[in-house]
Amino acid sequence: MRVDIVTIFPTFFDVLDISLIGKARGSGLLDIRAHDLRDWTHDRHRTVDDTPYGGGAGMVMKPEPWGEALDALLTPEAVLIVPSPAGEVFTQPTARELSAEAHLVFACGRYEGIDQRVIDHYAQSHRVRLISLGDYVLNGGEVAAMAMVEAVSRLIPGVVGNPASLVEESHEDGLLEYPSYTKPAQWRGEDVPPVLLSGNHGAIAQWRRDRSLERTERVRPDLLPEAPGA
Ligand SMILES: N#Cc1c(-c2ccc3cc[nH]c3c2)n[nH]c1N
């Protein structure tokens, strides 16, 4: 998978050089490139923003640099992802969907956002998705893009060593994951649940399912599957 990220803070994505994603980049599984939007400006101050038409506080990102950048980076099959609080909320199904794509291009806005004509222009020729990380306000699209790149990349075969570890995770089966334990068997007077030491794999699987349902009912009842006939 190729991922291009356009931002005025390209060094923000240096962290993608480490850990599993860094290894996947090294092995060629992932081709992730961060680009400085200002490389597509032509004035002495490398200007990327201007005052909003209609007045109001803040600045809006100019369309010209974005047009030159996206013309240079978009391929016909690319999905253009614009992190935005006005977008669809990013979920594990969204991550799985995007992990099947060959090319993702992230347009990370700042200030009050990107001139709407950029989104409208590329929607005529490409799949464009406005995606929100959640219902809270960030200062720009970079944090959201980073989260999405990690959530999508880890689903690509070969990026995470043991694919089985992707199965029993929160949200992968639509529920929150069960609690996990490791050695020592006793710690500060607390014991590991005995069933986990029993070697009875059926009982362990059932205990884990019960804990997952219990946790989901308590913390995220909205994730519970509808009762049949509800
Ligand atoms: N995704 C997402 C966002 C944002 C966001 C995204 C882009 C820009 C550009 C200027 N301000 C932004 C906020 N806020 N909250 C979210 N969940």
GROMACS .gro file of C-alpha atoms in nm, residues 24-187:
model
  164
   24ALA     CA    1   0.696  -0.254   0.717
   25ARG     CA    2   0.826   0.055   0.537
   26GLY     CA    3   1.174  -0.095   0.538
   27SER     CA    4   1.049  -0.424   0.394
   28GLY     CA    5   0.851  -0.249   0.122
   29LEU     CA    6   0.511  -0.362   0.255
   30LEU     CA    7   0.422   0.002   0.314
   31ASP     CA    8   0.529   0.305   0.110
   32ILE     CA    9   0.442   0.601   0.333
   33ARG     CA   10   0.558   0.949   0.232
   34ALA     CA   11   0.493   1.281   0.410
   35HIS     CA   12   0.501   1.592   0.192
   36ASP     CA   13   0.529   1.959   0.284
   37LEU     CA   14   0.240   2.153   0.129
   38ARG     CA   15   0.466   2.458   0.114
   39ASP     CA   16   0.674   2.280  -0.152
   40TRP     CA   17   0.386   2.368  -0.387
   41THR     CA   18   0.388   2.742  -0.308
   42HIS     CA   19   0.576   2.997  -0.520
   43ASP     CA   20   0.589   3.315  -0.315
   44ARG     CA   21   0.874   3.427  -0.092
   45HIS     CA   22   0.672   3.356   0.226
   46ARG     CA   23   0.549   3.015   0.104
   47THR     CA   24   0.191   3.123   0.182
   48VAL     CA   25  -0.073   2.853   0.231
   49ASP     CA   26  -0.358   3.047   0.394
   50ASP     CA   27  -0.566   3.361   0.355
   51THR     CA   28  -0.866   3.536   0.513
   52PRO     CA   29  -1.209   3.375   0.475
   53TYR     CA   30  -1.461   3.510   0.221
   54GLY     CA   31  -1.770   3.619   0.413
   55GLY     CA   32  -1.555   3.729   0.708
   56GLY     CA   33  -1.515   3.549   1.039
   57ALA     CA   34  -1.224   3.453   1.260
   58GLY     CA   35  -0.922   3.255   1.150
   59MET     CA   36  -0.770   3.175   0.813
   60VAL     CA   37  -0.859   2.930   0.537
   61MET     CA   38  -0.608   2.718   0.342
   62LYS     CA   39  -0.566   2.848  -0.013
   63PRO     CA   40  -0.678   2.615  -0.298
   64GLU     CA   41  -0.378   2.672  -0.529
   65PRO     CA   42  -0.108   2.488  -0.329
   66TRP     CA   43  -0.349   2.202  -0.261
   67GLY     CA   44  -0.436   2.176  -0.628
   68GLU     CA   45  -0.072   2.154  -0.732
   69ALA     CA   46   0.011   1.906  -0.457
   70LEU     CA   47  -0.284   1.676  -0.523
   71ASP     CA   48  -0.236   1.692  -0.901
   72ALA     CA   49   0.120   1.571  -0.839
   73LEU     CA   50   0.031   1.291  -0.595
   74LEU     CA   51  -0.312   1.148  -0.680
   75THR     CA   52  -0.327   0.838  -0.897
   76PRO     CA   53  -0.657   0.731  -1.059
   77GLU     CA   54  -0.714   0.458  -0.800
   78ALA     CA   55  -0.624   0.672  -0.498
   79VAL     CA   56  -0.873   0.749  -0.222
   80LEU     CA   57  -0.838   1.111  -0.106
   81ILE     CA   58  -0.897   1.125   0.269
   82VAL     CA   59  -0.959   1.464   0.428
   83PRO     CA   60  -0.956   1.452   0.808
   84SER     CA   61  -1.241   1.679   0.917
   85PRO     CA   62  -1.468   1.720   1.220
   86ALA     CA   63  -1.750   1.735   0.963
   87GLY     CA   64  -1.668   1.387   0.832
   88GLU     CA   65  -1.795   1.034   0.886
   89VAL     CA   66  -1.658   0.894   1.214
   90PHE     CA   67  -1.358   0.662   1.170
   91THR     CA   68  -1.427   0.309   1.295
   92GLN     CA   69  -1.263  -0.033   1.274
   93PRO     CA   70  -1.483  -0.123   0.973
   94THR     CA   71  -1.357   0.198   0.806
   95ALA     CA   72  -0.998   0.091   0.878
   96ARG     CA   73  -1.062  -0.253   0.735
   97GLU     CA   74  -1.224  -0.106   0.424
   98LEU     CA   75  -0.932   0.132   0.364
   99SER     CA   76  -0.673  -0.142   0.424
  100ALA     CA   77  -0.790  -0.303   0.100
  101GLU     CA   78  -0.701   0.006  -0.104
  102ALA     CA   79  -0.377   0.038  -0.309
  103HIS     CA   80  -0.325   0.413  -0.256
  104LEU     CA   81  -0.441   0.655   0.013
  105VAL     CA   82  -0.371   1.030   0.002
  106PHE     CA   83  -0.432   1.227   0.323
  107ALA     CA   84  -0.489   1.603   0.298
  108CYS     CA   85  -0.418   1.741   0.647
  109GLY     CA   86  -0.576   2.080   0.694
  110ARG     CA   87  -0.490   2.346   0.949
  111TYR     CA   88  -0.636   2.686   1.046
  112GLU     CA   89  -1.013   2.680   0.972
  113GLY     CA   90  -0.970   2.410   0.710
  114ILE     CA   91  -0.914   2.377   0.334
  115ASP     CA   92  -1.102   2.583   0.072
  116GLN     CA   93  -1.413   2.373  -0.010
  117ARG     CA   94  -1.345   2.398  -0.383
  118VAL     CA   95  -1.047   2.162  -0.342
  119ILE     CA   96  -1.274   1.884  -0.209
  120ASP     CA   97  -1.542   1.959  -0.470
  121HIS     CA   98  -1.285   1.962  -0.754
  122TYR     CA   99  -1.133   1.622  -0.676
  123ALA     CA  100  -1.469   1.462  -0.598
  124GLN     CA  101  -1.533   1.489  -0.975
  125SER     CA  102  -1.245   1.251  -1.053
  126HIS     CA  103  -1.161   1.059  -0.735
  127ARG     CA  104  -1.316   0.892  -0.432
  128VAL     CA  105  -1.300   1.163  -0.164
  129ARG     CA  106  -1.383   1.087   0.200
  130LEU     CA  107  -1.410   1.338   0.482
  131ILE     CA  108  -1.335   1.137   0.796
  132SER     CA  109  -1.347   1.247   1.160
  133LEU     CA  110  -1.153   1.088   1.444
  134GLY     CA  111  -1.438   1.161   1.684
  135ASP     CA  112  -1.661   1.425   1.835
  136TYR     CA  113  -1.397   1.661   1.975
  137VAL     CA  114  -1.194   1.941   1.823
  138LEU     CA  115  -0.831   1.911   1.713
  139ASN     CA  116  -0.606   2.186   1.574
  140GLY     CA  117  -0.550   2.013   1.243
  141GLY     CA  118  -0.573   1.689   1.051
  142GLU     CA  119  -0.232   1.543   1.139
  143VAL     CA  120  -0.329   1.360   1.463
  144ALA     CA  121  -0.629   1.209   1.287
  145ALA     CA  122  -0.422   1.107   0.984
  146MET     CA  123  -0.164   0.944   1.211
  147ALA     CA  124  -0.432   0.742   1.390
  148MET     CA  125  -0.590   0.635   1.064
  149VAL     CA  126  -0.255   0.539   0.906
  150GLU     CA  127  -0.171   0.321   1.207
  151ALA     CA  128  -0.517   0.160   1.228
  152VAL     CA  129  -0.517   0.085   0.853
  153SER     CA  130  -0.151  -0.020   0.819
  154ARG     CA  131  -0.166  -0.277   1.098
  155LEU     CA  132  -0.440  -0.463   0.907
  156ILE     CA  133  -0.219  -0.516   0.604
  157PRO     CA  134  -0.093  -0.877   0.596
  158GLY     CA  135   0.267  -0.898   0.717
  159VAL     CA  136   0.273  -0.570   0.909
  160VAL     CA  137   0.174  -0.725   1.243
  161GLY     CA  138   0.378  -1.042   1.307
  162ASN     CA  139   0.101  -1.264   1.439
  163PRO     CA  140  -0.226  -1.213   1.245
  164ALA     CA  141  -0.412  -1.402   1.520
  165SER     CA  142  -0.346  -1.105   1.748
  166LEU     CA  143  -0.565  -0.892   1.523
  167VAL     CA  144  -0.869  -1.110   1.578
  168GLU     CA  145  -0.936  -1.084   1.953
  169GLU     CA  146  -0.908  -0.708   1.984
  170SER     CA  147  -1.154  -0.448   2.091
  171HIS     CA  148  -1.389  -0.360   1.808
  172GLU     CA  149  -1.257  -0.632   1.575
  173ASP     CA  150  -1.557  -0.855   1.655
  174GLY     CA  151  -1.771  -0.550   1.734
  175LEU     CA  152  -1.722  -0.587   2.110
  176LEU     CA  153  -1.466  -0.464   2.364
  177GLU     CA  154  -1.185  -0.710   2.433
  178TYR     CA  155  -1.166  -0.921   2.747
  179PRO     CA  156  -0.912  -0.835   3.025
  180SER     CA  157  -0.562  -0.983   2.984
  181TYR     CA  158  -0.319  -1.121   3.245
  182THR     CA  159   0.041  -1.247   3.251
  183LYS     CA  160   0.294  -1.372   3.510
  184PRO     CA  161   0.321  -1.358   3.807
  185ALA     CA  162   0.009  -1.556   3.908
  186GLN     CA  163  -0.016  -1.340   4.227
  187TRP     CA  164   0.063  -0.968   4.235
   0.00000   0.00000   0.00000
